[in-house]
Amino acid sequence: VPAEVLGEDFAGTVVCDGWTAYPAFSSNLQRCWAHILREAEDAAEKQPEGEPIYQALRQIYVALQARLESDPSPRERADLQRVARRELESLIDRSVPDGPVATLLGKVEGGLDHWLTFVGEPAVSPTNNAAENALREPVVLRKIIGTLR
């Protein structure tokens, strides 16, 4: 579907959730922060070890958004990416028992190369909310009429 919608020659950045098909389609990805923050909040509700991880992810995201409002230079953006990546790596290195928090950290680690694309590329959004909102009406209609297309 991504190739059909975007075309075979698409060279932009895909802002997406964690669906495994996207890396096969494009190496230019931005993983959706709204998705990972919701998953982190859910993991924190299910497992006490998740609360500090959720708070840390939220803090990283909010701090990046605040810093990017001033439209930093490319060098400053690169520095922000390096610092934020180290922070994400330190979260991944935490030892947690199996369960929702371990799954969450696996997702953070699996998307490590794609969480911070928006920092280096000003035109890229950190979430796929705009795309999901654009698709909401057709999806609801599809569910109402019971079709797959």
PDB file of C-alpha atoms in Angstrom:
ATOM      1  CA  VAL A   1       0.000   0.000   0.000  1.00  0.00           C
ATOM      2  CA  PRO A   2       2.727   2.589   0.777  1.00  0.00           C
ATOM      3  CA  ALA A   3       4.312   2.053  -2.649  1.00  0.00           C
ATOM      4  CA  GLU A   4       0.898   2.359  -4.307  1.00  0.00           C
ATOM      5  CA  VAL A   5      -0.001   5.544  -2.435  1.00  0.00           C
ATOM      6  CA  LEU A   6       3.372   7.305  -2.541  1.00  0.00           C
ATOM      7  CA  GLY A   7       4.771   5.843  -5.749  1.00  0.00           C
ATOM      8  CA  GLU A   8       7.868   3.775  -6.387  1.00  0.00           C
ATOM      9  CA  ASP A   9      10.106   6.859  -6.671  1.00  0.00           C
ATOM     10  CA  PHE A  10       9.111   8.448  -3.353  1.00  0.00           C
ATOM     11  CA  ALA A  11      12.195  10.071  -1.833  1.00  0.00           C
ATOM     12  CA  GLY A  12      10.677  11.908   1.128  1.00  0.00           C
ATOM     13  CA  THR A  13      10.478  10.957   4.781  1.00  0.00           C
ATOM     14  CA  VAL A  14       7.690   8.648   5.942  1.00  0.00           C
ATOM     15  CA  VAL A  15       6.262   9.548   9.354  1.00  0.00           C
ATOM     16  CA  CYS A  16       4.858   6.310  10.703  1.00  0.00           C
ATOM     17  CA  ASP A  17       3.990   4.100  13.616  1.00  0.00           C
ATOM     18  CA  GLY A  18       6.051   0.984  14.237  1.00  0.00           C
ATOM     19  CA  TRP A  19       4.594  -1.171  11.456  1.00  0.00           C
ATOM     20  CA  THR A  20       7.383  -3.397  10.134  1.00  0.00           C
ATOM     21  CA  ALA A  21       6.571  -2.762   6.451  1.00  0.00           C
ATOM     22  CA  TYR A  22       7.808   0.831   6.462  1.00  0.00           C
ATOM     23  CA  PRO A  23      11.560   0.175   6.818  1.00  0.00           C
ATOM     24  CA  ALA A  24      11.342  -2.163   3.808  1.00  0.00           C
ATOM     25  CA  PHE A  25       9.716   0.632   1.806  1.00  0.00           C
ATOM     26  CA  SER A  26      11.953   3.532   2.800  1.00  0.00           C
ATOM     27  CA  SER A  27      15.010   4.166   4.941  1.00  0.00           C
ATOM     28  CA  ASN A  28      13.869   7.781   5.467  1.00  0.00           C
ATOM     29  CA  LEU A  29      11.580   7.317   8.469  1.00  0.00           C
ATOM     30  CA  GLN A  30      10.334   9.309  11.422  1.00  0.00           C
ATOM     31  CA  ARG A  31       8.708   7.142  14.070  1.00  0.00           C
ATOM     32  CA  CYS A  32       5.622   8.693  15.632  1.00  0.00           C
ATOM     33  CA  TRP A  33       6.178  10.156  19.091  1.00  0.00           C
ATOM     34  CA  ALA A  34       2.437  10.250  19.815  1.00  0.00           C
ATOM     35  CA  HIS A  35       2.320   6.465  19.452  1.00  0.00           C
ATOM     36  CA  ILE A  36       5.336   5.759  21.652  1.00  0.00           C
ATOM     37  CA  LEU A  37       4.204   8.208  24.335  1.00  0.00           C
ATOM     38  CA  ARG A  38       0.757   6.554  24.472  1.00  0.00           C
ATOM     39  CA  GLU A  39       2.401   3.138  24.711  1.00  0.00           C
ATOM     40  CA  ALA A  40       4.751   4.405  27.429  1.00  0.00           C
ATOM     41  CA  GLU A  41       1.851   5.822  29.431  1.00  0.00           C
ATOM     42  CA  ASP A  42      -0.007   2.525  29.103  1.00  0.00           C
ATOM     43  CA  ALA A  43       3.081   0.551  30.184  1.00  0.00           C
ATOM     44  CA  ALA A  44       3.507   2.863  33.193  1.00  0.00           C
ATOM     45  CA  GLU A  45      -0.067   2.122  34.265  1.00  0.00           C
ATOM     46  CA  LYS A  46       0.552  -1.625  34.037  1.00  0.00           C
ATOM     47  CA  GLN A  47       4.040  -1.821  35.552  1.00  0.00           C
ATOM     48  CA  PRO A  48       5.619   0.529  38.135  1.00  0.00           C
ATOM     49  CA  GLU A  49       9.015   0.481  36.393  1.00  0.00           C
ATOM     50  CA  GLY A  50       7.350   2.183  33.441  1.00  0.00           C
ATOM     51  CA  GLU A  51       6.577   5.500  35.138  1.00  0.00           C
ATOM     52  CA  PRO A  52      10.134   6.932  35.091  1.00  0.00           C
ATOM     53  CA  ILE A  53      10.580   5.734  31.513  1.00  0.00           C
ATOM     54  CA  TYR A  54       7.335   7.386  30.436  1.00  0.00           C
ATOM     55  CA  GLN A  55       8.330  10.610  32.194  1.00  0.00           C
ATOM     56  CA  ALA A  56      11.793  10.545  30.601  1.00  0.00           C
ATOM     57  CA  LEU A  57      10.382   9.996  27.096  1.00  0.00           C
ATOM     58  CA  ARG A  58       7.875  12.778  27.637  1.00  0.00           C
ATOM     59  CA  GLN A  59      10.601  15.094  28.897  1.00  0.00           C
ATOM     60  CA  ILE A  60      12.848  14.352  25.893  1.00  0.00           C
ATOM     61  CA  TYR A  61      10.009  15.055  23.479  1.00  0.00           C
ATOM     62  CA  VAL A  62       8.819  18.260  25.175  1.00  0.00           C
ATOM     63  CA  ALA A  63      12.379  19.590  25.484  1.00  0.00           C
ATOM     64  CA  LEU A  64      13.082  18.918  21.810  1.00  0.00           C
ATOM     65  CA  GLN A  65       9.848  20.595  20.730  1.00  0.00           C
ATOM     66  CA  ALA A  66      10.610  23.647  22.867  1.00  0.00           C
ATOM     67  CA  ARG A  67      14.161  23.928  21.536  1.00  0.00           C
ATOM     68  CA  LEU A  68      13.060  23.521  17.905  1.00  0.00           C
ATOM     69  CA  GLU A  69      10.628  26.444  18.208  1.00  0.00           C
ATOM     70  CA  SER A  70      13.611  28.804  17.969  1.00  0.00           C
ATOM     71  CA  ASP A  71      14.613  27.287  14.582  1.00  0.00           C
ATOM     72  CA  PRO A  72      18.165  26.259  15.523  1.00  0.00           C
ATOM     73  CA  SER A  73      20.960  26.069  12.976  1.00  0.00           C
ATOM     74  CA  PRO A  74      21.806  22.737  11.313  1.00  0.00           C
ATOM     75  CA  ARG A  75      24.790  22.365  13.646  1.00  0.00           C
ATOM     76  CA  GLU A  76      22.613  22.980  16.718  1.00  0.00           C
ATOM     77  CA  ARG A  77      20.080  20.474  15.378  1.00  0.00           C
ATOM     78  CA  ALA A  78      22.841  17.881  14.988  1.00  0.00           C
ATOM     79  CA  ASP A  79      23.940  18.528  18.573  1.00  0.00           C
ATOM     80  CA  LEU A  80      20.339  18.156  19.772  1.00  0.00           C
ATOM     81  CA  GLN A  81      20.052  14.845  17.921  1.00  0.00           C
ATOM     82  CA  ARG A  82      23.242  13.500  19.493  1.00  0.00           C
ATOM     83  CA  VAL A  83      22.191  14.450  23.017  1.00  0.00           C
ATOM     84  CA  ALA A  84      18.663  13.087  22.579  1.00  0.00           C
ATOM     85  CA  ARG A  85      19.969   9.844  21.112  1.00  0.00           C
ATOM     86  CA  ARG A  86      22.237   9.355  24.128  1.00  0.00           C
ATOM     87  CA  GLU A  87      19.230   9.925  26.390  1.00  0.00           C
ATOM     88  CA  LEU A  88      17.213   7.323  24.471  1.00  0.00           C
ATOM     89  CA  GLU A  89      20.130   4.886  24.637  1.00  0.00           C
ATOM     90  CA  SER A  90      20.356   5.353  28.402  1.00  0.00           C
ATOM     91  CA  LEU A  91      16.663   4.449  28.677  1.00  0.00           C
ATOM     92  CA  ILE A  92      17.194   1.338  26.582  1.00  0.00           C
ATOM     93  CA  ASP A  93      20.035   0.252  28.865  1.00  0.00           C
ATOM     94  CA  ARG A  94      17.741   0.119  31.901  1.00  0.00           C
ATOM     95  CA  SER A  95      17.137  -3.298  33.343  1.00  0.00           C
ATOM     96  CA  VAL A  96      13.449  -4.077  33.674  1.00  0.00           C
ATOM     97  CA  PRO A  97      11.566  -7.312  34.191  1.00  0.00           C
ATOM     98  CA  ASP A  98       9.668  -8.831  31.308  1.00  0.00           C
ATOM     99  CA  GLY A  99       6.329  -7.275  30.548  1.00  0.00           C
ATOM    100  CA  PRO A 100       4.942  -4.110  28.974  1.00  0.00           C
ATOM    101  CA  VAL A 101       7.954  -1.966  29.900  1.00  0.00           C
ATOM    102  CA  ALA A 102      10.423  -4.416  28.356  1.00  0.00           C
ATOM    103  CA  THR A 103       8.281  -4.457  25.209  1.00  0.00           C
ATOM    104  CA  LEU A 104       8.219  -0.664  25.172  1.00  0.00           C
ATOM    105  CA  LEU A 105      11.999  -0.425  25.505  1.00  0.00           C
ATOM    106  CA  GLY A 106      12.330  -2.956  22.683  1.00  0.00           C
ATOM    107  CA  LYS A 107      10.259  -0.649  20.482  1.00  0.00           C
ATOM    108  CA  VAL A 108      12.369   2.345  21.425  1.00  0.00           C
ATOM    109  CA  GLU A 109      15.511   0.376  20.615  1.00  0.00           C
ATOM    110  CA  GLY A 110      14.085  -1.009  17.366  1.00  0.00           C
ATOM    111  CA  GLY A 111      13.300   2.490  16.128  1.00  0.00           C
ATOM    112  CA  LEU A 112      16.397   4.182  17.546  1.00  0.00           C
ATOM    113  CA  ASP A 113      17.565   5.407  14.143  1.00  0.00           C
ATOM    114  CA  HIS A 114      14.147   6.909  13.410  1.00  0.00           C
ATOM    115  CA  TRP A 115      12.933   8.725  16.547  1.00  0.00           C
ATOM    116  CA  LEU A 116      14.926  11.893  15.933  1.00  0.00           C
ATOM    117  CA  THR A 117      14.642  12.489  12.192  1.00  0.00           C
ATOM    118  CA  PHE A 118      12.393  15.496  12.844  1.00  0.00           C
ATOM    119  CA  VAL A 119      15.195  17.208  14.767  1.00  0.00           C
ATOM    120  CA  GLY A 120      17.516  17.252  11.763  1.00  0.00           C
ATOM    121  CA  GLU A 121      14.830  17.825   9.125  1.00  0.00           C
ATOM    122  CA  PRO A 122      12.681  20.892   9.912  1.00  0.00           C
ATOM    123  CA  ALA A 123       9.915  19.933   7.450  1.00  0.00           C
ATOM    124  CA  VAL A 124       9.336  16.542   9.139  1.00  0.00           C
ATOM    125  CA  SER A 125       6.707  16.234  11.854  1.00  0.00           C
ATOM    126  CA  PRO A 126       7.457  14.184  14.987  1.00  0.00           C
ATOM    127  CA  THR A 127       4.011  12.545  14.794  1.00  0.00           C
ATOM    128  CA  ASN A 128       1.771  11.075  12.134  1.00  0.00           C
ATOM    129  CA  ASN A 129      -1.304  12.767  13.624  1.00  0.00           C
ATOM    130  CA  ALA A 130      -2.023  14.817  10.473  1.00  0.00           C
ATOM    131  CA  ALA A 131      -2.092  11.680   8.312  1.00  0.00           C
ATOM    132  CA  GLU A 132      -4.230   9.771  10.785  1.00  0.00           C
ATOM    133  CA  ASN A 133      -6.693  12.662  11.031  1.00  0.00           C
ATOM    134  CA  ALA A 134      -6.902  12.832   7.225  1.00  0.00           C
ATOM    135  CA  LEU A 135      -7.717   9.103   7.109  1.00  0.00           C
ATOM    136  CA  ARG A 136     -10.175   9.095   9.996  1.00  0.00           C
ATOM    137  CA  GLU A 137     -13.333   9.814   7.973  1.00  0.00           C
ATOM    138  CA  PRO A 138     -12.718   7.162   5.261  1.00  0.00           C
ATOM    139  CA  VAL A 139     -11.824   4.574   7.917  1.00  0.00           C
ATOM    140  CA  VAL A 140     -14.995   5.275   9.902  1.00  0.00           C
ATOM    141  CA  LEU A 141     -17.054   5.111   6.709  1.00  0.00           C
ATOM    142  CA  ARG A 142     -15.417   1.809   5.758  1.00  0.00           C
ATOM    143  CA  LYS A 143     -16.284   0.371   9.155  1.00  0.00           C
ATOM    144  CA  ILE A 144     -19.878   1.567   8.920  1.00  0.00           C
ATOM    145  CA  ILE A 145     -20.513   0.076   5.496  1.00  0.00           C
ATOM    146  CA  GLY A 146     -18.478  -3.051   6.209  1.00  0.00           C
ATOM    147  CA  THR A 147     -16.043  -3.009   3.303  1.00  0.00           C
ATOM    148  CA  LEU A 148     -12.314  -3.404   3.082  1.00  0.00           C
ATOM    149  CA  ARG A 149     -11.691  -0.625   0.531  1.00  0.00           C
TER     150      ARG A 149
END
